[in-house]
Amino acid sequence: MLAIISKRLAVGMATILGALVFSFLLLRKLPGDPARLVGGDLADATTIANIRAGMGLNKSLPLQFWDYLTSLAHGNLGFSFSAGQPVTDLLKTRLPATIELGLTGVCIAVVSAIVFGAVAVFRRKRGADISLRTTSSLAMGSPPFWLALVAILLLSVKLGIFPGPEGRLSPGTAAPPSFTGLYTLDALWAGEFGTFFNAVWHLILPGFTIAVGPFAFLSRLFRSQLRNTVREPFVLVARSRGITRRAAFIRHVVPNSLLPLVAATAMLLAELMTGSVLVEKVFGWPGVGSLTVDAILQKDFSVVQGVIVLSAFLYVAVSVLADVTYSTIDPRIRVGAR
Amino acid sequence: MTSIASARPRALRRRVSGNDKVLVFALSGLGLLALVVIFGPFLWPHNSNAVDLAQQLSPPSAHHPLGTDNLGRDMLARVMVGARASLGAGLVVAVAGAVLGCVTGLLAGALGGYVDTVLTWLTNSILCFPSIMLAMAVVMALKPGIPAVVIGLSIHSFPWYMRTLRSEVMRISAMDFVKSTRAIGATQRRTLFVHIFPHLVSTIVLQMAAVFGASVLALAALGFLGMGAQPPTAELGSMITDGQQFFLTGQWWVAACPGLVLLIAVTLTTVVADRTREILDPRGEYIVAD
């Protein structure tokens, strides 16, 4: 077991290193001069040269990369010239919003995928299966930012059930005292139930919009997994012991089909942290996604690099964790572990 | 096992010609869409960039079936031209990714060893960025526009091909019919291209369908953020951005039409890919990871 973990960790580290090199080269090869961006159009040649020296841009590329790695090791992601503060601080303020939204989305997607998938396979061809496949095909094909717009138009502007694109809380509602940074948890912790319901109310619409794509993917995965498990001999054995079809399905088929969902959900979590860029933009959600979009439009490359590194790190960390969890739950995987 | 695998290409031909109504419907829908997008702009009398300020934001009518936008431009003409840009770029990404992925996947699968290790490491490093983030970074490094977005998305799509092809090559290489061709003296190259590659075609095509759908959506997303096609070029994503402000004031068609075209195109592709996969693999063991 320890051998598997250490091997996975080593592969993960190598992957992160590769990702760092890749993003470093991509962004360092910008046609524009980063020093010119920081200094502004009016700065004279000496000022620009000073800024270049200050940023370490006059060193050779490998040296610059080494500098970058060492400062990264100290938890320093660089300085954002457009926000005027370190990228790390910027991320610290933005990350909780994205995490809260991402978790909501993933929870909605996983629960609905499991419920719909199970019902569809249990009912076989009778309508349920057909409607699940239609819904998931449609969900796969719908552009999330467009869905967000339609949802705001119908549910918020026309019907007024949900708040419009105003961020995490209604204007005028004070944020709960920061503890985790997740407004829902913080509000519960502080006992401010009004704020809690306000935060939840603001989470529902963007949460559902974010969940659409993952739901399509997960429900397909779960459905095909269920269909394979139903055919396994142990299900036949259970049935031959006189267990009803429904009981065998709930007690044996569903739990044994959940495993692939663990890995897929983990990957989705890692993606959602940064994959919610568009939905955040439409809903005015103050998370990492909208931060990135603004940084790109302003060519603030240290922010972009910081976000990219963070997402790569998250992705690798989550996939290592998922692998380890996987082989803990299912010993069969340990045998074939690479 | 061997006989089943060898019979696959023929089985595909036999079963696709069968009467799967959904598949036939989705395929003809896609065909119709392709025809409209390719030939429509030549036949439709309105120009996609012709400004007509007297006709600003007019609702759908006989003269303008999909209405007009805030500059009085005909929406039907714009949607057709925009879909051409979006779907065409998606196709380019799917093909470019397939070519890159085939080369790397075949190399990694057939040669193994260090080549495999290095290629797997490289592609894993690419895959840990979300596709939209990677494309945005490329846009930032180059300049906003469809070419930069296509390059970014192609870079992100080829590892998916490579992964599946690599494992498929390894799986098929271990089969008896490959071993026997090697035993009667076929070179490794001949075995790879003449005997193994034909079995990969269906996998590649299915993966292309998945990549196409995902890329069309990602392209539109980047267009929506203003990083794709630059005005006045029509592109579905940027058209939704343009229509966004009128959506809430009642002129829904400006943003709704391009979104619906996106929805229809990608959904039909998904359905076709799904059905074909089921025909190829009735037990449903094959899942495209995307």
XYZ file of C-alpha atoms in Angstrom, chain B residues 6-166:
161
model
C -11.350 -8.855 -36.368
C -15.044 -8.890 -37.179
C -15.587 -5.427 -35.750
C -15.208 -3.255 -38.858
C -17.626 -5.472 -40.779
C -20.073 -5.564 -37.882
C -20.159 -1.782 -37.905
C -21.167 -1.628 -41.534
C -23.852 -4.238 -41.049
C -25.381 -2.708 -37.963
C -25.305 0.975 -38.864
C -27.385 0.237 -41.947
C -30.031 -1.209 -39.627
C -33.055 0.726 -38.494
C -31.982 2.735 -35.479
C -34.480 5.569 -35.863
C -32.769 7.888 -33.393
C -29.444 7.497 -35.161
C -30.988 8.095 -38.566
C -32.813 11.156 -37.240
C -29.701 12.612 -35.567
C -27.510 11.911 -38.587
C -29.928 13.547 -40.989
C -30.277 16.483 -38.611
C -26.519 16.937 -38.582
C -26.378 16.583 -42.363
C -29.095 19.192 -42.801
C -27.311 21.537 -40.411
C -24.058 21.069 -42.314
C -25.783 21.820 -45.627
C -27.427 24.967 -44.256
C -24.179 26.178 -42.724
C -22.104 25.494 -45.826
C -24.500 26.642 -48.572
C -26.994 28.814 -46.663
C -24.965 32.051 -46.718
C -24.739 31.835 -50.546
C -28.472 31.371 -50.992
C -29.817 33.752 -48.342
C -30.176 37.284 -49.731
C -29.068 39.100 -46.546
C -25.408 39.754 -45.757
C -24.330 38.857 -42.216
C -22.559 42.196 -41.733
C -25.033 44.466 -43.577
C -26.114 47.133 -41.103
C -29.713 48.389 -41.436
C -30.420 50.902 -38.678
C -34.088 51.213 -39.677
C -34.594 47.568 -38.728
C -32.961 47.578 -35.268
C -33.982 44.713 -32.981
C -37.036 43.749 -34.996
C -38.667 40.514 -33.815
C -38.764 37.412 -36.014
C -40.897 38.020 -39.123
C -41.292 36.669 -42.647
C -38.612 39.036 -43.884
C -36.197 38.255 -41.028
C -37.112 34.738 -39.795
C -34.851 35.046 -36.743
C -35.246 38.799 -36.276
C -32.452 41.361 -36.357
C -29.826 42.503 -33.846
C -29.099 45.942 -32.424
C -27.505 47.090 -35.700
C -30.361 45.736 -37.775
C -28.281 42.869 -39.102
C -30.251 39.803 -40.183
C -29.934 37.150 -37.459
C -30.470 34.180 -39.774
C -27.558 35.268 -41.963
C -25.415 35.901 -38.894
C -26.301 32.592 -37.278
C -25.413 30.705 -40.460
C -22.073 32.471 -40.841
C -21.417 32.254 -37.103
C -22.158 28.544 -37.017
C -19.795 28.103 -39.929
C -17.021 29.732 -37.892
C -17.824 27.862 -34.658
C -18.423 24.417 -36.131
C -15.575 24.765 -38.606
C -13.141 25.683 -35.852
C -14.432 22.769 -33.755
C -13.775 20.449 -36.675
C -10.240 21.804 -37.039
C -9.571 21.144 -33.346
C -10.946 17.597 -33.615
C -8.818 16.808 -36.683
C -5.649 18.504 -35.405
C -5.993 16.736 -32.059
C -6.590 13.419 -33.822
C -3.493 13.765 -35.986
C -1.248 14.748 -33.063
C -2.873 12.141 -30.835
C -2.504 9.374 -33.432
C 1.184 10.054 -33.919
C 1.966 10.205 -30.201
C -0.450 7.407 -29.258
C 0.910 5.000 -31.867
C 4.494 5.871 -30.931
C 3.866 5.394 -27.217
C 1.821 2.233 -27.679
C 4.085 0.550 -30.223
C 7.523 1.538 -28.937
C 6.887 1.561 -25.199
C 9.877 2.118 -22.939
C 11.301 5.615 -22.620
C 9.245 7.045 -25.488
C 6.090 5.913 -23.720
C 7.218 7.269 -20.345
C 8.158 10.681 -21.708
C 5.013 11.052 -23.828
C 2.761 9.969 -20.970
C 4.467 12.443 -18.652
C 4.112 15.244 -21.180
C 0.431 14.592 -21.815
C -0.355 14.210 -18.119
C 1.240 17.592 -17.538
C -0.999 19.108 -20.189
C -4.127 17.408 -18.901
C -3.851 18.907 -15.446
C -4.899 22.298 -16.843
C -8.595 22.821 -17.477
C -9.122 23.181 -21.225
C -10.595 26.685 -21.081
C -7.764 27.905 -18.839
C -5.148 26.519 -21.199
C -6.841 28.058 -24.210
C -7.065 31.403 -22.399
C -3.365 31.263 -21.591
C -2.588 30.646 -25.261
C -4.866 33.543 -26.200
C -2.900 35.702 -23.807
C 0.434 34.541 -25.235
C -0.670 35.076 -28.841
C -3.584 37.435 -29.483
C -7.378 37.140 -29.161
C -8.894 35.432 -32.175
C -10.036 32.079 -33.472
C -6.526 30.791 -34.422
C -5.167 31.184 -30.870
C -8.228 29.492 -29.403
C -7.977 26.620 -31.886
C -4.300 26.113 -31.036
C -5.028 26.131 -27.308
C -7.895 23.657 -27.581
C -5.934 21.363 -29.911
C -3.073 21.218 -27.421
C -5.545 20.215 -24.760
C -7.403 17.674 -26.892
C -4.572 15.534 -28.207
C -3.720 13.849 -24.871
C -7.241 12.381 -24.792
C -6.653 10.714 -28.152
C -3.190 9.658 -27.142
C -4.358 7.975 -23.959
C -7.072 5.902 -25.579
C -4.995 4.989 -28.622
C -1.990 4.048 -26.532
